[in-house]
PDB file of N, CA and C in Angstrom:
ATOM      1  N   UNK A   1      89.208  98.355 137.537  1.00 97.00           N
ATOM      2  CA  UNK A   1      89.326  98.602 138.957  1.00 97.00           C
ATOM      3  C   UNK A   1      90.803  98.607 139.337  1.00 97.00           C
ATOM      4  N   UNK A   2      91.133  99.362 140.370  1.00 98.00           N
ATOM      5  CA  UNK A   2      92.505  99.438 140.851  1.00 98.00           C
ATOM      6  C   UNK A   2      92.768  98.334 141.857  1.00 98.00           C
ATOM      7  N   UNK A   3      93.990  97.788 141.813  1.00 98.00           N
ATOM      8  CA  UNK A   3      94.426  96.749 142.742  1.00 98.00           C
ATOM      9  C   UNK A   3      95.608  97.295 143.535  1.00 98.00           C
ATOM     10  N   UNK A   4      95.535  97.172 144.867  1.00 97.00           N
ATOM     11  CA  UNK A   4      96.633  97.578 145.739  1.00 97.00           C
ATOM     12  C   UNK A   4      96.979  96.391 146.628  1.00 97.00           C
ATOM     13  N   UNK A   5      98.272  95.992 146.612  1.00 97.00           N
ATOM     14  CA  UNK A   5      98.728  94.820 147.362  1.00 97.00           C
ATOM     15  C   UNK A   5      99.989  95.148 148.152  1.00 97.00           C
ATOM     16  N   UNK A   6     100.219  94.379 149.217  1.00 96.00           N
ATOM     17  CA  UNK A   6     101.446  94.448 150.000  1.00 96.00           C
ATOM     18  C   UNK A   6     101.938  93.028 150.227  1.00 96.00           C
ATOM     19  N   UNK A   7     103.252  92.820 150.063  1.00 92.00           N
ATOM     20  CA  UNK A   7     103.811  91.486 150.286  1.00 92.00           C
ATOM     21  C   UNK A   7     104.317  91.355 151.719  1.00 92.00           C
ATOM     22  N   UNK A   8     104.962  90.227 152.029  1.00 91.00           N
ATOM     23  CA  UNK A   8     105.402  89.938 153.397  1.00 91.00           C
ATOM     24  C   UNK A   8     106.400  90.955 153.929  1.00 91.00           C
ATOM     25  N   UNK A   9     107.139  91.614 153.014  1.00 91.00           N
ATOM     26  CA  UNK A   9     108.114  92.634 153.410  1.00 91.00           C
ATOM     27  C   UNK A   9     107.516  94.040 153.361  1.00 91.00           C
ATOM     28  N   UNK A  10     106.194  94.113 153.220  1.00 92.00           N
ATOM     29  CA  UNK A  10     105.438  95.363 153.132  1.00 92.00           C
ATOM     30  C   UNK A  10     105.767  96.174 151.877  1.00 92.00           C
ATOM     31  N   UNK A  11     106.262  95.494 150.823  1.00 92.00           N
ATOM     32  CA  UNK A  11     106.463  96.152 149.537  1.00 92.00           C
ATOM     33  C   UNK A  11     105.108  96.360 148.872  1.00 92.00           C
ATOM     34  N   UNK A  12     104.934  97.500 148.261  1.00 95.00           N
ATOM     35  CA  UNK A  12     103.669  97.868 147.621  1.00 95.00           C
ATOM     36  C   UNK A  12     103.652  97.410 146.166  1.00 95.00           C
ATOM     37  N   UNK A  13     102.555  96.789 145.756  1.00 96.00           N
ATOM     38  CA  UNK A  13     102.320  96.407 144.369  1.00 96.00           C
ATOM     39  C   UNK A  13     101.003  97.042 143.942  1.00 96.00           C
ATOM     40  N   UNK A  14     100.894  97.395 142.689  1.00 96.00           N
ATOM     41  CA  UNK A  14      99.682  98.066 142.220  1.00 96.00           C
ATOM     42  C   UNK A  14      99.354  97.596 140.813  1.00 96.00           C
ATOM     43  N   UNK A  15      98.094  97.713 140.446  1.00 97.00           N
ATOM     44  CA  UNK A  15      97.706  97.296 139.114  1.00 97.00           C
ATOM     45  C   UNK A  15      96.232  97.468 138.869  1.00 97.00           C
ATOM     46  N   UNK A  16      95.746  96.645 137.954  1.00 98.00           N
ATOM     47  CA  UNK A  16      94.345  96.735 137.553  1.00 98.00           C
ATOM     48  C   UNK A  16      93.711  95.347 137.480  1.00 98.00           C
ATOM     49  N   UNK A  17      92.397  95.351 137.583  1.00 98.00           N
ATOM     50  CA  UNK A  17      91.571  94.177 137.329  1.00 98.00           C
ATOM     51  C   UNK A  17      90.506  94.614 136.341  1.00 98.00           C
ATOM     52  N   UNK A  18      90.596  94.127 135.125  1.00 97.00           N
ATOM     53  CA  UNK A  18      89.630  94.451 134.071  1.00 97.00           C
ATOM     54  C   UNK A  18      89.245  93.167 133.356  1.00 97.00           C
ATOM     55  N   UNK A  19      87.968  92.945 133.146  1.00 97.00           N
ATOM     56  CA  UNK A  19      87.466  91.742 132.470  1.00 97.00           C
ATOM     57  C   UNK A  19      88.025  90.468 133.104  1.00 97.00           C
ATOM     58  N   UNK A  20      88.090  90.457 134.451  1.00 98.00           N
ATOM     59  CA  UNK A  20      88.587  89.316 135.241  1.00 98.00           C
ATOM     60  C   UNK A  20      90.067  89.014 135.005  1.00 98.00           C
ATOM     61  N   UNK A  21      90.827  89.962 134.462  1.00 98.00           N
ATOM     62  CA  UNK A  21      92.267  89.785 134.240  1.00 98.00           C
ATOM     63  C   UNK A  21      93.048  90.776 135.094  1.00 98.00           C
ATOM     64  N   UNK A  22      94.049  90.240 135.831  1.00 98.00           N
ATOM     65  CA  UNK A  22      94.911  91.064 136.668  1.00 98.00           C
ATOM     66  C   UNK A  22      96.176  91.446 135.898  1.00 98.00           C
ATOM     67  N   UNK A  23      96.611  92.693 136.070  1.00 98.00           N
ATOM     68  CA  UNK A  23      97.905  93.179 135.597  1.00 98.00           C
ATOM     69  C   UNK A  23      98.474  93.987 136.760  1.00 98.00           C
ATOM     70  N   UNK A  24      99.557  93.488 137.375  1.00 97.00           N
ATOM     71  CA  UNK A  24     100.086  94.056 138.609  1.00 97.00           C
ATOM     72  C   UNK A  24     101.585  94.306 138.450  1.00 97.00           C
ATOM     73  N   UNK A  25     102.047  95.457 138.962  1.00 96.00           N
ATOM     74  CA  UNK A  25     103.463  95.805 138.926  1.00 96.00           C
ATOM     75  C   UNK A  25     103.954  96.081 140.333  1.00 96.00           C
ATOM     76  N   UNK A  26     105.209  95.723 140.569  1.00 91.00           N
ATOM     77  CA  UNK A  26     105.835  95.976 141.864  1.00 91.00           C
ATOM     78  C   UNK A  26     107.149  96.696 141.692  1.00 91.00           C
ATOM     79  N   UNK A  27     108.013  96.570 142.698  1.00 82.00           N
ATOM     80  CA  UNK A  27     109.332  97.192 142.647  1.00 82.00           C
ATOM     81  C   UNK A  27     110.098  96.746 141.413  1.00 82.00           C
ATOM     82  N   UNK A  28     110.893  97.652 140.862  1.00 79.00           N
ATOM     83  CA  UNK A  28     111.695  97.384 139.666  1.00 79.00           C
ATOM     84  C   UNK A  28     110.846  96.870 138.509  1.00 79.00           C
ATOM     85  N   UNK A  29     109.610  97.359 138.429  1.00 81.00           N
ATOM     86  CA  UNK A  29     108.675  96.983 137.368  1.00 81.00           C
ATOM     87  C   UNK A  29     108.399  95.484 137.314  1.00 81.00           C
ATOM     88  N   UNK A  30     108.522  94.796 138.455  1.00 89.00           N
ATOM     89  CA  UNK A  30     108.152  93.380 138.524  1.00 89.00           C
ATOM     90  C   UNK A  30     106.701  93.240 138.070  1.00 89.00           C
ATOM     91  N   UNK A  31     106.447  92.289 137.192  1.00 96.00           N
ATOM     92  CA  UNK A  31     105.111  92.130 136.606  1.00 96.00           C
ATOM     93  C   UNK A  31     104.483  90.819 137.052  1.00 96.00           C
ATOM     94  N   UNK A  32     103.222  90.885 137.459  1.00 96.00           N
ATOM     95  CA  UNK A  32     102.433  89.715 137.838  1.00 96.00           C
ATOM     96  C   UNK A  32     101.130  89.788 137.063  1.00 96.00           C
ATOM     97  N   UNK A  33     100.689  88.676 136.525  1.00 98.00           N
ATOM     98  CA  UNK A  33      99.453  88.660 135.747  1.00 98.00           C
ATOM     99  C   UNK A  33      98.647  87.424 136.112  1.00 98.00           C
ATOM    100  N   UNK A  34      97.367  87.448 135.774  1.00 98.00           N
ATOM    101  CA  UNK A  34      96.527  86.299 136.041  1.00 98.00           C
ATOM    102  C   UNK A  34      95.065  86.622 135.862  1.00 98.00           C
ATOM    103  N   UNK A  35      94.240  85.833 136.550  1.00 98.00           N
ATOM    104  CA  UNK A  35      92.808  85.991 136.333  1.00 98.00           C
ATOM    105  C   UNK A  35      92.025  85.694 137.615  1.00 98.00           C
ATOM    106  N   UNK A  36      90.822  86.216 137.610  1.00 98.00           N
ATOM    107  CA  UNK A  36      89.851  85.986 138.664  1.00 98.00           C
ATOM    108  C   UNK A  36      88.821  85.005 138.120  1.00 98.00           C
ATOM    109  N   UNK A  37      88.632  83.895 138.836  1.00 98.00           N
ATOM    110  CA  UNK A  37      87.641  82.881 138.446  1.00 98.00           C
ATOM    111  C   UNK A  37      86.655  82.732 139.598  1.00 98.00           C
ATOM    112  N   UNK A  38      85.529  83.423 139.507  1.00 97.00           N
ATOM    113  CA  UNK A  38      84.592  83.462 140.635  1.00 97.00           C
ATOM    114  C   UNK A  38      85.228  84.268 141.748  1.00 97.00           C
ATOM    115  N   UNK A  39      85.533  83.629 142.885  1.00 97.00           N
ATOM    116  CA  UNK A  39      86.273  84.303 143.957  1.00 97.00           C
ATOM    117  C   UNK A  39      87.710  83.811 144.050  1.00 97.00           C
ATOM    118  N   UNK A  40      88.099  82.894 143.185  1.00 98.00           N
ATOM    119  CA  UNK A  40      89.451  82.336 143.166  1.00 98.00           C
ATOM    120  C   UNK A  40      90.378  83.185 142.291  1.00 98.00           C
ATOM    121  N   UNK A  41      91.594  83.449 142.801  1.00 98.00           N
ATOM    122  CA  UNK A  41      92.584  84.235 142.075  1.00 98.00           C
ATOM    123  C   UNK A  41      93.762  83.340 141.717  1.00 98.00           C
ATOM    124  N   UNK A  42      94.166  83.370 140.446  1.00 98.00           N
ATOM    125  CA  UNK A  42      95.313  82.605 139.957  1.00 98.00           C
ATOM    126  C   UNK A  42      96.252  83.573 139.244  1.00 98.00           C
ATOM    127  N   UNK A  43      97.481  83.715 139.786  1.00 98.00           N
ATOM    128  CA  UNK A  43      98.457  84.657 139.246  1.00 98.00           C
ATOM    129  C   UNK A  43      99.793  83.959 138.995  1.00 98.00           C
ATOM    130  N   UNK A  44     100.607  84.575 138.132  1.00 97.00           N
ATOM    131  CA  UNK A  44     101.967  84.118 137.864  1.00 97.00           C
ATOM    132  C   UNK A  44     102.885  85.322 137.813  1.00 97.00           C
ATOM    133  N   UNK A  45     104.128  85.155 138.286  1.00 93.00           N
ATOM    134  CA  UNK A  45     105.080  86.255 138.180  1.00 93.00           C
ATOM    135  C   UNK A  45     105.985  86.041 136.968  1.00 93.00           C
ATOM    136  N   UNK A  46     106.976  86.918 136.807  1.00 92.00           N
ATOM    137  CA  UNK A  46     107.855  86.875 135.636  1.00 92.00           C
ATOM    138  C   UNK A  46     108.663  85.589 135.549  1.00 92.00           C
ATOM    139  N   UNK A  47     108.876  84.930 136.685  1.00 92.00           N
ATOM    140  CA  UNK A  47     109.615  83.665 136.715  1.00 92.00           C
ATOM    141  C   UNK A  47     108.666  82.472 136.639  1.00 92.00           C
ATOM    142  N   UNK A  48     107.415  82.752 136.296  1.00 94.00           N
ATOM    143  CA  UNK A  48     106.353  81.745 136.156  1.00 94.00           C
ATOM    144  C   UNK A  48     106.022  81.051 137.471  1.00 94.00           C
ATOM    145  N   UNK A  49     106.309  81.720 138.601  1.00 95.00           N
ATOM    146  CA  UNK A  49     105.933  81.182 139.904  1.00 95.00           C
ATOM    147  C   UNK A  49     104.449  81.466 140.136  1.00 95.00           C
ATOM    148  N   UNK A  50     103.773  80.485 140.653  1.00 97.00           N
ATOM    149  CA  UNK A  50     102.324  80.534 140.853  1.00 97.00           C
ATOM    150  C   UNK A  50     101.985  81.244 142.165  1.00 97.00           C
ATOM    151  N   UNK A  51     101.010  82.121 142.132  1.00 97.00           N
ATOM    152  CA  UNK A  51     100.481  82.823 143.300  1.00 97.00           C
ATOM    153  C   UNK A  51      98.971  82.593 143.291  1.00 97.00           C
ATOM    154  N   UNK A  52      98.413  82.150 144.400  1.00 98.00           N
ATOM    155  CA  UNK A  52      96.998  81.810 144.409  1.00 98.00           C
ATOM    156  C   UNK A  52      96.324  82.429 145.621  1.00 98.00           C
ATOM    157  N   UNK A  53      95.020  82.532 145.543  1.00 98.00           N
ATOM    158  CA  UNK A  53      94.287  83.068 146.666  1.00 98.00           C
ATOM    159  C   UNK A  53      92.831  83.284 146.345  1.00 98.00           C
ATOM    160  N   UNK A  54      92.243  84.259 147.054  1.00 98.00           N
ATOM    161  CA  UNK A  54      90.817  84.484 146.891  1.00 98.00           C
ATOM    162  C   UNK A  54      90.472  85.950 147.076  1.00 98.00           C
ATOM    163  N   UNK A  55      89.302  86.279 146.599  1.00 97.00           N
ATOM    164  CA  UNK A  55      88.717  87.600 146.760  1.00 97.00           C
ATOM    165  C   UNK A  55      87.543  87.446 147.719  1.00 97.00           C
ATOM    166  N   UNK A  56      87.579  88.191 148.825  1.00 97.00           N
ATOM    167  CA  UNK A  56      86.491  88.190 149.807  1.00 97.00           C
ATOM    168  C   UNK A  56      85.949  89.605 149.886  1.00 97.00           C
ATOM    169  N   UNK A  57      84.851  89.861 149.190  1.00 97.00           N
ATOM    170  CA  UNK A  57      84.365  91.234 149.068  1.00 97.00           C
ATOM    171  C   UNK A  57      85.352  92.013 148.223  1.00 97.00           C
ATOM    172  N   UNK A  58      85.944  93.066 148.778  1.00 97.00           N
ATOM    173  CA  UNK A  58      86.995  93.814 148.090  1.00 97.00           C
ATOM    174  C   UNK A  58      88.389  93.456 148.592  1.00 97.00           C
ATOM    175  N   UNK A  59      88.489  92.514 149.529  1.00 98.00           N
ATOM    176  CA  UNK A  59      89.768  92.113 150.105  1.00 98.00           C
ATOM    177  C   UNK A  59      90.403  90.976 149.307  1.00 98.00           C
ATOM    178  N   UNK A  60      91.705  91.115 149.058  1.00 98.00           N
ATOM    179  CA  UNK A  60      92.466  90.101 148.333  1.00 98.00           C
ATOM    180  C   UNK A  60      93.381  89.398 149.335  1.00 98.00           C
ATOM    181  N   UNK A  61      93.374  88.062 149.312  1.00 98.00           N
ATOM    182  CA  UNK A  61      94.245  87.245 150.156  1.00 98.00           C
ATOM    183  C   UNK A  61      94.977  86.273 149.246  1.00 98.00           C
ATOM    184  N   UNK A  62      96.315  86.360 149.233  1.00 98.00           N
ATOM    185  CA  UNK A  62      97.134  85.558 148.320  1.00 98.00           C
ATOM    186  C   UNK A  62      98.285  84.885 149.056  1.00 98.00           C
ATOM    187  N   UNK A  63      98.794  83.792 148.460  1.00 97.00           N
ATOM    188  CA  UNK A  63      99.983  83.110 148.948  1.00 97.00           C
ATOM    189  C   UNK A  63     100.856  82.794 147.748  1.00 97.00           C
ATOM    190  N   UNK A  64     102.184  82.962 147.909  1.00 94.00           N
ATOM    191  CA  UNK A  64     103.097  82.630 146.815  1.00 94.00           C
ATOM    192  C   UNK A  64     103.577  81.190 146.952  1.00 94.00           C
ATOM    193  N   UNK A  65     104.521  80.793 146.099  1.00 92.00           N
ATOM    194  CA  UNK A  65     104.986  79.398 146.084  1.00 92.00           C
ATOM    195  C   UNK A  65     105.775  79.013 147.333  1.00 92.00           C
ATOM    196  N   UNK A  66     106.162  79.995 148.163  1.00 94.00           N
ATOM    197  CA  UNK A  66     106.844  79.709 149.427  1.00 94.00           C
ATOM    198  C   UNK A  66     105.917  79.952 150.618  1.00 94.00           C
ATOM    199  N   UNK A  67     104.625  80.018 150.329  1.00 95.00           N
ATOM    200  CA  UNK A  67     103.559  80.196 151.323  1.00 95.00           C
ATOM    201  C   UNK A  67     103.634  81.550 152.038  1.00 95.00           C
ATOM    202  N   UNK A  68     104.251  82.550 151.392  1.00 95.00           N
ATOM    203  CA  UNK A  68     104.259  83.906 151.927  1.00 95.00           C
ATOM    204  C   UNK A  68     102.929  84.571 151.622  1.00 95.00           C
ATOM    205  N   UNK A  69     102.428  85.317 152.586  1.00 97.00           N
ATOM    206  CA  UNK A  69     101.117  85.960 152.478  1.00 97.00           C
ATOM    207  C   UNK A  69     101.244  87.310 151.784  1.00 97.00           C
ATOM    208  N   UNK A  70     100.324  87.590 150.867  1.00 96.00           N
ATOM    209  CA  UNK A  70     100.214  88.862 150.160  1.00 96.00           C
ATOM    210  C   UNK A  70      98.762  89.309 150.342  1.00 96.00           C
ATOM    211  N   UNK A  71      98.552  90.568 150.706  1.00 98.00           N
ATOM    212  CA  UNK A  71      97.191  91.023 150.971  1.00 98.00           C
ATOM    213  C   UNK A  71      96.950  92.369 150.306  1.00 98.00           C
ATOM    214  N   UNK A  72      95.688  92.687 150.146  1.00 98.00           N
ATOM    215  CA  UNK A  72      95.362  93.972 149.544  1.00 98.00           C
ATOM    216  C   UNK A  72      93.875  94.145 149.319  1.00 98.00           C
ATOM    217  N   UNK A  73      93.582  95.096 148.423  1.00 98.00           N
ATOM    218  CA  UNK A  73      92.186  95.454 148.153  1.00 98.00           C
ATOM    219  C   UNK A  73      91.987  95.802 146.703  1.00 98.00           C
ATOM    220  N   UNK A  74      90.751  95.679 146.273  1.00 97.00           N
ATOM    221  CA  UNK A  74      90.326  96.182 144.983  1.00 97.00           C
ATOM    222  C   UNK A  74      89.529  97.456 145.257  1.00 97.00           C
ATOM    223  N   UNK A  75      89.847  98.507 144.499  1.00 96.00           N
ATOM    224  CA  UNK A  75      89.143  99.777 144.649  1.00 96.00           C
ATOM    225  C   UNK A  75      88.612 100.216 143.291  1.00 96.00           C
ATOM    226  N   UNK A  76      87.440 100.799 143.295  1.00 87.00           N
ATOM    227  CA  UNK A  76      86.844 101.270 142.036  1.00 87.00           C
ATOM    228  C   UNK A  76      87.362 102.634 141.681  1.00 87.00           C
TER     229      UNK A  76
END
């Protein structure tokens, strides 16, 4: 499935969710990876900063280590 996200500065991130594993890329090929556990999302960026949140239907709601909101959707 395709993942589309926007951060607090409205930067676009995109990636995939396959077998409950996220692979997401942003500006300058910034890479974020993690997993879906039920409706809970656990991600890490290249600097090993933790990003957490949840999946509500197809909507993704995330917060980074500075409590910045990241939002998006999963599309088939």
